[in-house]
Short mmCIF file of C-alpha atoms and ligand atoms in Angstrom, two decimals:
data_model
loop_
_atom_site.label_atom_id
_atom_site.label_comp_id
_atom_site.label_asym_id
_atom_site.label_seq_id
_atom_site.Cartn_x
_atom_site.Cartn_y
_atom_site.Cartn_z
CA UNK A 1 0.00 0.00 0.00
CA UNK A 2 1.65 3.49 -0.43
CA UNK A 3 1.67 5.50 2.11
CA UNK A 4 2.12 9.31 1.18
CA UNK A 5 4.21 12.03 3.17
CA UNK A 6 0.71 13.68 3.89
CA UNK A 7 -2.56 14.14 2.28
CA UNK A 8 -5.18 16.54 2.84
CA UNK A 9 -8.08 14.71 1.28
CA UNK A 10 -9.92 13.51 4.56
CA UNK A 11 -8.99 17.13 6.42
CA UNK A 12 -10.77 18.71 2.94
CA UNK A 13 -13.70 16.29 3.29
CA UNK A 14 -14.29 16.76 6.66
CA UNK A 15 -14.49 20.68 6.77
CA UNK A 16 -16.09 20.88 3.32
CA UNK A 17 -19.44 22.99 4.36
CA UNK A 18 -17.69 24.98 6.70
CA UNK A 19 -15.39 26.13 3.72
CA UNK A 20 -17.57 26.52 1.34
CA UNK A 21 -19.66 28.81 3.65
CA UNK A 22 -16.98 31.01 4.16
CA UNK A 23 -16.38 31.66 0.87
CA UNK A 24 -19.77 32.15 -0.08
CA UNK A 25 -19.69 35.12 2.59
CA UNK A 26 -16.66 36.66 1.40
CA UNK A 27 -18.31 36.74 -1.93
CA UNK A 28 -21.11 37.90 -0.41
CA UNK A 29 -19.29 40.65 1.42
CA UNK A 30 -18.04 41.56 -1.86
CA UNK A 31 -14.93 42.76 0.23
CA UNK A 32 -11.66 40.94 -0.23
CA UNK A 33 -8.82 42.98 0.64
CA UNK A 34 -8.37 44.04 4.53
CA UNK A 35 -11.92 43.47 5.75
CA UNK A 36 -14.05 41.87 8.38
CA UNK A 37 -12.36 38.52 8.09
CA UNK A 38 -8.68 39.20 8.90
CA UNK A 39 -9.96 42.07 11.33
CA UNK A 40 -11.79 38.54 13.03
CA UNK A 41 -8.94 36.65 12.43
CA UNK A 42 -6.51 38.81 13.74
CA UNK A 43 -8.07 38.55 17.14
CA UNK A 44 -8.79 35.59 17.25
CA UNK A 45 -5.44 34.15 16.40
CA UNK A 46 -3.72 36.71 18.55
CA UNK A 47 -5.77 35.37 21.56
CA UNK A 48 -4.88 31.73 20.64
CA UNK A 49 -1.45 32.73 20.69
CA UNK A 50 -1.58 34.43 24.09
CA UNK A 51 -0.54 37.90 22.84
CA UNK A 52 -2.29 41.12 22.62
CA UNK A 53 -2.03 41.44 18.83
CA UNK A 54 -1.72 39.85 15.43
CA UNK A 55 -1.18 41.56 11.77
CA UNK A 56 -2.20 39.39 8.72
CA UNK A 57 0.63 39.34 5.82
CA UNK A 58 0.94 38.01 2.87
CA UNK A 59 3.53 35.04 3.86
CA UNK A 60 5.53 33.77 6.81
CA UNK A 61 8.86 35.18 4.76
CA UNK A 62 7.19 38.56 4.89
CA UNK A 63 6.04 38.27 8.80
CA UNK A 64 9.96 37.65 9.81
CA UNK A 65 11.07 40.26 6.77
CA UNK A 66 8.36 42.76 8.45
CA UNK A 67 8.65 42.33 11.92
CA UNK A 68 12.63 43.18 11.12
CA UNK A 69 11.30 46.26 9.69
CA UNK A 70 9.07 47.31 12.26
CA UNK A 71 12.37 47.28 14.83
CA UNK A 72 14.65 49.21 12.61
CA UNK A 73 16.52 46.11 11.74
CA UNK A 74 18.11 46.73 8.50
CA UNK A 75 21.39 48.05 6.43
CA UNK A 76 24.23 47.70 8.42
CA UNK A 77 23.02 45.28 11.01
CA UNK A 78 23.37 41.87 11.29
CA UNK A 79 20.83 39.34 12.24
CA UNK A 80 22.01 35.77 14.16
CA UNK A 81 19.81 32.81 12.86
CA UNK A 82 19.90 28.92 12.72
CA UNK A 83 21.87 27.16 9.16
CA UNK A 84 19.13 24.06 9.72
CA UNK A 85 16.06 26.03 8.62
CA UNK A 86 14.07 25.95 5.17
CA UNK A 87 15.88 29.37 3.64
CA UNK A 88 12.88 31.67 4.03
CA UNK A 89 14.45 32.63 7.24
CA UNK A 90 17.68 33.63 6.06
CA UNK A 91 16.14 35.70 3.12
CA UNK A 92 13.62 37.46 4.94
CA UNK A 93 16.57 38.84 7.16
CA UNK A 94 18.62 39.49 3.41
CA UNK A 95 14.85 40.66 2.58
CA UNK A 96 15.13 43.38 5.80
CA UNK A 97 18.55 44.35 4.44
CA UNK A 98 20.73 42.97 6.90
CA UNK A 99 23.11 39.97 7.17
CA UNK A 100 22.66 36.76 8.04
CA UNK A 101 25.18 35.10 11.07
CA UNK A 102 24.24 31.35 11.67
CA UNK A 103 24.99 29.36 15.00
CA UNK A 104 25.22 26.01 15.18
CA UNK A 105 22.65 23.82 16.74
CA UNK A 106 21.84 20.86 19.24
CA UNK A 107 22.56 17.87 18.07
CA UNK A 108 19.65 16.04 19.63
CA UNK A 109 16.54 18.69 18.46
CA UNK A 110 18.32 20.91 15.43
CA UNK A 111 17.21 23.70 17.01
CA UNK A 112 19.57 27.04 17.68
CA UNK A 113 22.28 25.86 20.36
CA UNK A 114 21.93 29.16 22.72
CA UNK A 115 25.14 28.31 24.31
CA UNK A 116 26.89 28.90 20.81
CA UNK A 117 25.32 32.73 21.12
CA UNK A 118 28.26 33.56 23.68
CA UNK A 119 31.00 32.66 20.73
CA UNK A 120 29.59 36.08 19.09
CA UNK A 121 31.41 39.16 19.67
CA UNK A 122 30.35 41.46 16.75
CA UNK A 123 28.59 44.61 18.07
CA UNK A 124 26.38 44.53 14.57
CA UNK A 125 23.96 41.89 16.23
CA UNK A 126 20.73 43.62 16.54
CA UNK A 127 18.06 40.46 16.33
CA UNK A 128 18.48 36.94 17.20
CA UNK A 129 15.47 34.95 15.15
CA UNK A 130 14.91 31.35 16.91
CA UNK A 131 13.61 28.88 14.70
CA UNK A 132 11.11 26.68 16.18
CA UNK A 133 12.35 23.84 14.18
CA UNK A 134 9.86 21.15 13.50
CA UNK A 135 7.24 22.01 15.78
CA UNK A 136 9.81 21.91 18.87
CA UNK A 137 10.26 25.55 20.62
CA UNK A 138 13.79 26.54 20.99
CA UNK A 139 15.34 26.44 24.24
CA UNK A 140 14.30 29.66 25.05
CA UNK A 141 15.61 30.94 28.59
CA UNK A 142 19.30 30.82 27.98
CA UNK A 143 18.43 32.04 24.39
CA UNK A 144 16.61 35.31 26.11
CA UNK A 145 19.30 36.06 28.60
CA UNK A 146 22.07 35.93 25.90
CA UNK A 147 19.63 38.67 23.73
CA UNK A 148 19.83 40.77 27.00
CA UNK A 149 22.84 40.52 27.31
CA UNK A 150 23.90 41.14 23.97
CA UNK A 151 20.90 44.47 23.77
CA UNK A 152 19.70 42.75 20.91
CA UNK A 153 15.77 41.91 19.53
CA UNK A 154 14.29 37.99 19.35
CA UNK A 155 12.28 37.83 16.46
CA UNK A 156 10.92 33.90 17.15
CA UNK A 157 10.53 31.99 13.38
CA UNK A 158 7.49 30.72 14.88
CA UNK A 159 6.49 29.00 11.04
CA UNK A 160 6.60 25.66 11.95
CA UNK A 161 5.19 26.12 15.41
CA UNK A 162 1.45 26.95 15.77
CA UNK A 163 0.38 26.33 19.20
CA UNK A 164 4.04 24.83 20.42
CA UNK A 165 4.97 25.90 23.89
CA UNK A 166 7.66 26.65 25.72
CA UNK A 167 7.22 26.54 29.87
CA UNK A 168 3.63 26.29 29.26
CA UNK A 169 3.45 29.48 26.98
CA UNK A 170 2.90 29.57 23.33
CA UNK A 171 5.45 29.95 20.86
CA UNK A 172 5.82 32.97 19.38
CA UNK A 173 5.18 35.39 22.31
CA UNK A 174 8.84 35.05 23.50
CA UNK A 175 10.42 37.58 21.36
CA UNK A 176 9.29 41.21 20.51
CA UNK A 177 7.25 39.80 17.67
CA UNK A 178 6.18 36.23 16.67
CA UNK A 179 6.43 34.76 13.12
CA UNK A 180 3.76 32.46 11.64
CA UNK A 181 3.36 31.20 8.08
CA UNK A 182 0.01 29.84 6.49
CA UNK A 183 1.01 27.81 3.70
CA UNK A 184 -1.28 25.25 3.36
CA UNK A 185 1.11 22.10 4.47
CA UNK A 186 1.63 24.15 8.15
CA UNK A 187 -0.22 23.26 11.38
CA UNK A 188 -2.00 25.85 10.72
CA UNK A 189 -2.58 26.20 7.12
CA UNK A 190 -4.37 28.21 4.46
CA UNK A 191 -5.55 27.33 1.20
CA UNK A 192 -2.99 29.41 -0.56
CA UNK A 193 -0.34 31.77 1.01
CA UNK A 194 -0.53 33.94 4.41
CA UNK A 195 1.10 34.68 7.47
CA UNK A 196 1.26 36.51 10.32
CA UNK A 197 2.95 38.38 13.03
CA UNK A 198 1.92 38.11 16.99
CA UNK A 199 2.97 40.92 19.36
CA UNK A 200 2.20 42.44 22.54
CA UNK A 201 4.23 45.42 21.68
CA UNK A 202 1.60 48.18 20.83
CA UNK A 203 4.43 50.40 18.88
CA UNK A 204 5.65 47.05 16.66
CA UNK A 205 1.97 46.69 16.08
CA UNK A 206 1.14 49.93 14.40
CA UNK A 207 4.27 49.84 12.59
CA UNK A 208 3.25 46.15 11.09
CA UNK A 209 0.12 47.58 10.02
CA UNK A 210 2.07 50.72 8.15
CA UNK A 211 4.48 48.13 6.48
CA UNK A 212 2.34 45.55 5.32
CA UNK A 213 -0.62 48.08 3.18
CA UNK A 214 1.90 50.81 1.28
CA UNK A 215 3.16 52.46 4.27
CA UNK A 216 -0.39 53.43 4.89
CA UNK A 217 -3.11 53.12 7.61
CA UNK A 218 -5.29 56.16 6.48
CA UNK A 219 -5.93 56.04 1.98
CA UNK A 220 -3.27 57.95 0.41
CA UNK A 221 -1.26 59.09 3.59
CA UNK A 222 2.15 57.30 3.09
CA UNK A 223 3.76 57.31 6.03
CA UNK A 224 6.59 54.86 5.90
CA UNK A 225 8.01 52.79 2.96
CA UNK A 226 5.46 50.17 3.23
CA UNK A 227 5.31 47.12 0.56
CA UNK A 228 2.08 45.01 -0.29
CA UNK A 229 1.82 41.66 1.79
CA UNK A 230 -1.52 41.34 3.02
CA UNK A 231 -3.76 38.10 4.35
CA UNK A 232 -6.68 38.24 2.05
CA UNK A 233 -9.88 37.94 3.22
CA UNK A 234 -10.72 34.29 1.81
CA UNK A 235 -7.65 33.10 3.44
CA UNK A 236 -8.78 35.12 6.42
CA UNK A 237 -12.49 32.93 6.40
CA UNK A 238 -11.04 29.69 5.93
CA UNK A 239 -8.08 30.35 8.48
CA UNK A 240 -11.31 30.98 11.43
CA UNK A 241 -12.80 27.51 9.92
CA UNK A 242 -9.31 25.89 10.57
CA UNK A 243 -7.98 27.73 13.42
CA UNK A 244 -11.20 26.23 15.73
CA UNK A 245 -9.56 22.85 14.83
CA UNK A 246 -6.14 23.42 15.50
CA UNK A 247 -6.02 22.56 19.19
CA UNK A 248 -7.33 19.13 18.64
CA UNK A 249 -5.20 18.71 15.14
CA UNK A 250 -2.21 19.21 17.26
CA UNK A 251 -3.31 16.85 19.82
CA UNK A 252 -3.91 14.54 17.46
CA UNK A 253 -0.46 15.17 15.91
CA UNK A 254 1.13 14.76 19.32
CA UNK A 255 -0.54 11.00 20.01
CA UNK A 256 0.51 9.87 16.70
CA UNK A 257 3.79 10.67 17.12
CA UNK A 258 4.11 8.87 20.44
CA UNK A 259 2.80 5.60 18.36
CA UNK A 260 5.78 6.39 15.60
CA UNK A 261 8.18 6.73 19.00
CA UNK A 262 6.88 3.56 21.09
CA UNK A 263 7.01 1.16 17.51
CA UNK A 264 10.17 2.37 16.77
CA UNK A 265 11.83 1.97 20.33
CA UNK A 266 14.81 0.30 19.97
CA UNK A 267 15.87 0.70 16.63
CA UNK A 268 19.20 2.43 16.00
CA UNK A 269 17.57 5.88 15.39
CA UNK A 270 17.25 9.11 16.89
CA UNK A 271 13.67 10.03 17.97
CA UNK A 272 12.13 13.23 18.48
CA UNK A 273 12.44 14.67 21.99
CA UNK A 274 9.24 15.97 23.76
CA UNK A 275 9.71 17.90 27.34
CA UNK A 276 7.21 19.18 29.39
CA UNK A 277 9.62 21.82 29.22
CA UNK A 278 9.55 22.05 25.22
CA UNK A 279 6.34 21.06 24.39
CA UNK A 280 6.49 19.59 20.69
CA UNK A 281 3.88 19.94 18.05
CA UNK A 282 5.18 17.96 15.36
CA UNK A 283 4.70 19.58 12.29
CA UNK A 284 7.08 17.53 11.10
CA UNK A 285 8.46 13.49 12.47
CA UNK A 286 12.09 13.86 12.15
CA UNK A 287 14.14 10.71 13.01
CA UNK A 288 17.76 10.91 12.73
CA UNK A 289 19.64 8.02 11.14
CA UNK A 290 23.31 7.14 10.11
CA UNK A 291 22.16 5.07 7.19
CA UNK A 292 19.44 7.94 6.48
CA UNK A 293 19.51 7.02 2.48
CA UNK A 294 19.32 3.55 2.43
CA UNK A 295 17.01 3.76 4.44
CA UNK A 296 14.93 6.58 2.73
CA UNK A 297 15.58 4.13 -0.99
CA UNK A 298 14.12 1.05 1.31
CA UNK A 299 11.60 3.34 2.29
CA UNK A 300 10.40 4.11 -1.51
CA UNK A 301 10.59 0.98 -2.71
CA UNK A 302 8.28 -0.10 -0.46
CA UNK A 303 5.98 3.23 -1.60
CA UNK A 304 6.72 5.05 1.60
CA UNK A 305 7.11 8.71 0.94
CA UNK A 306 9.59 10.38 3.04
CA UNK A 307 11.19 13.76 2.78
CA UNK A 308 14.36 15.76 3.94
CA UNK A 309 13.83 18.46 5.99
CA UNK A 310 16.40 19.97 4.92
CA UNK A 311 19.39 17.88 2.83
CA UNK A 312 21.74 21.51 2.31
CA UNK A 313 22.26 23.82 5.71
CA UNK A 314 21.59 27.25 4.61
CA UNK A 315 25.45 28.07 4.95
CA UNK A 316 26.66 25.46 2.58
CA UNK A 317 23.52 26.99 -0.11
CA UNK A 318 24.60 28.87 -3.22
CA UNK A 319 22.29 32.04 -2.52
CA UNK A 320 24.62 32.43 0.53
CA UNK A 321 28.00 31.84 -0.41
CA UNK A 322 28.74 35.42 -0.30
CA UNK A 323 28.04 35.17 3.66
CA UNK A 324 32.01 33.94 3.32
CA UNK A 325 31.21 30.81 5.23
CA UNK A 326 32.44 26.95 4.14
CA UNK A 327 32.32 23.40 5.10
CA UNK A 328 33.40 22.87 8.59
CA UNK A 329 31.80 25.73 10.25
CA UNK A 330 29.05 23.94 11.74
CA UNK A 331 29.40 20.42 11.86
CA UNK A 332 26.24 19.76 14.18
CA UNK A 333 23.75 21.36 11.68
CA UNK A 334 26.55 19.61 8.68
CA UNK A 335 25.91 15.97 10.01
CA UNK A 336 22.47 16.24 10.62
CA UNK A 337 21.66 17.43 7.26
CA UNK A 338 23.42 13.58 6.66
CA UNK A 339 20.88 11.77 8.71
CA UNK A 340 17.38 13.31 9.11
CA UNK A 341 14.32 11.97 7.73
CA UNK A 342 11.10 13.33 7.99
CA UNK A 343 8.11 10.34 8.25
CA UNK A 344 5.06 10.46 6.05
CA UNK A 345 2.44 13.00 9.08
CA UNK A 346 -0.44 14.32 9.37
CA UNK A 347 -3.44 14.73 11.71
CA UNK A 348 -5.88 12.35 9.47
CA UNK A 349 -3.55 9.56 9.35
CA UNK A 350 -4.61 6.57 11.22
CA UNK A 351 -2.32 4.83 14.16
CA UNK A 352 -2.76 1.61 11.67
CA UNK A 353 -0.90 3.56 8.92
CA UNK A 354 2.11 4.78 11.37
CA UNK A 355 2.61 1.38 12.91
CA UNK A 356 2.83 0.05 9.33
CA UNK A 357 5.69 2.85 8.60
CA UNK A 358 7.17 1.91 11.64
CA UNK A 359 7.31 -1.86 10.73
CA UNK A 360 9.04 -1.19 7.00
CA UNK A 361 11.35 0.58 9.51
CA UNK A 362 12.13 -2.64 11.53
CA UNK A 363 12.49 -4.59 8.02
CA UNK A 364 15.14 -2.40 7.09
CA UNK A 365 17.21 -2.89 10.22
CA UNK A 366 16.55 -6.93 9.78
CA UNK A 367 17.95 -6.37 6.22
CA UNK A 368 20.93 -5.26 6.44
C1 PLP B 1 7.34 27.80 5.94
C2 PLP B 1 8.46 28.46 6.61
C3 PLP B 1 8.82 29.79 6.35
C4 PLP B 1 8.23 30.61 5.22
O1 PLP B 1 6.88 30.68 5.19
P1 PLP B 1 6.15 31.07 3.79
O2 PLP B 1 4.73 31.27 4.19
O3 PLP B 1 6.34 29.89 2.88
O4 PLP B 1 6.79 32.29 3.27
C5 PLP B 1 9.81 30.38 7.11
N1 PLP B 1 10.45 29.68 8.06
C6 PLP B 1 10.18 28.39 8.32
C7 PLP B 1 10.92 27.70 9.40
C8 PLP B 1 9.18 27.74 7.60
O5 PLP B 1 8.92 26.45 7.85
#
């Protein structure tokens, strides 16, 4: 049977009049740009989050390139961020004019090692932007106290990590400003593009809503050199359908994985770690293996559909060589790259279908 890395026919099917509905009242609104629906949204996403506000964009590249912005993070300044992200983050900080640093990370979670922060002595630092990598919040106390000490903005890449918490808060309201994305394969996810950014921070706020409509909250009074990145208002709709859902979606995600964790106890693999501390949300199942391809080729033969999340760190990617930086630099995030796999996951798959994953899993160790 194949078994592919997610599908969102049954999520479709099951939400189906609720979807259509909100559509049909956007039509009927006949508003679709900045209206009712993201003004709804806005709130109510803000108050899942546990912050006092939230500003619908256009894409989770654009929340981390705006929320830069909206600090006075740009030309000139330099911006430390993780090498084992998807490359959205590093651009949006290119995006914001500054310059990428990387750190390496832990070798057990991928995340940002906050102890590696101290090895930075440059006095360009202005933002440190945590990824929430997989679903798993950083480690974020040291991380904080090393941004103190260093005078310097968290900007939390939040994109991965909808409804994640760290000491029993949510991700994304660490930092001055939180950064979700929408795409539709998130935990949270539209049917098309979006993001936004959470913050509790009344002056980033007003900025965000300058920088993301032409520089403009009032027509025709340009104010500051906005751009256009905007959640539309059918996004908007079927984000309040979804968001309802996400609570038990990530519950759901978070039982599954402890089915892909108990059938593949064991086995020579690295498994996911899950702390009260660091509470996970699994947008992705990352295992870590030293025989990562052959497995991933076992894998496909037997129509298992994995994926690499991510085979290059950012560092070692053409569209940053002139960052100066070469092989060697960070081995964690280097070997890693070597050995994750991400498992086919998603909310609507059955237990039935990980445990069968799991067992092609236990094959491949037998066979070889
Ligand atoms: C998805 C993602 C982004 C970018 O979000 P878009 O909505 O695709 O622009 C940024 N950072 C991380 C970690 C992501 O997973």
């Amino acid at each position: 049977m194949k078994q592919p890395f997610m599908d969102f026919t049954k999520s479709i099917q099951q939400l189906k009049p609720e979807l259509s509905q909100a559509i049909e009242n956007v039509l009927v609104s006949r508003n679709f740009i900045l209206g009712k629906e993201v003004n709804r949204f806005e709130k109510q996403f803000s108050t899942y989050c546990g912050a006092r506000f939230a500003v619908g964009v256009g894409s989770g590249t654009d929340a981390i390139h705006l929320a830069l912005r909206a600090l006075q993070i740009g030309h000139g300044d330099e911006v430390v961020t993780s090498p084992l992200t998807f490359a959205a983050t590093a651009f949006a900080i290119l995006q914001a004019g500054s310059k990428p640093v990387f750190v390496d990370v832990e070798p057990e979670t991928g995340c940002i090692d906050p102890s590696q922060l101290e090895k930075l002595k440059s006095k360009k630092i202005k933002a440190i932007v945590p990824v929430h990598l997989y679903g798993l919040p950083v480690d974020m106390k040291p991380l904080l106290k090393s941004a103190k000490r260093k005078g310097c903005h968290v900007i939390e890449d939040a994109c991965q990590a909808h409804g994640a918490e760290y000491q029993g808060k949510k991700a994304g309201t660490f930092g001055k400003a939180g950064c979700f994305s929408f795409y539709p394969t998130k935990n949270l996810g539209a049917y098309g593009d979006g993001g936004a950014v959470v913050t509790s921070n009344k002056r980033v706020y007003s900025q965000l809503l300058r920088l993301r409509n032409y520089g403009c909250v009032k027509k025709n009074v340009h104010e500051v050199f906005g751009i256009n990145s905007r959640l539309d208002e059918f996004q908007a709709a079927l984000l309040r359908v979804k968001l309802k859902k996400l609570s038990v979606w990530n519950k759901k995600r978070r039982q599954l994985a402890e089915v892909y964790k108990n059938a593949l106890s064991g086995l020579p693999l690295g498994l996911p770690i899950d702390t009260p501390q660091r509470k996970h949300v699994y947008h992705l199942f990352v295992i870590r293996c030293k025989k990562r391809n052959a497995l991933k080729t076992f894998l496909q033969s037997k129509g298992v559909e994995t994926l690499i999340h991510y085979p290059t760190p950012l560092h070692l990617q053409k569209a940053f060589w002139h960052l100066g930086y070469s092989k060697g630099n960070f081995p964690v995030a280097e070997r890693l790259c070597n050995e994750i796999l991400s498992l086919p996951f998603y909310p609507e798959m059955s237990a039935k279908e990980v445990q069968a994953v799991a067992n092609h899993i236990r094959a491949f160790f037998k066979s070889t």
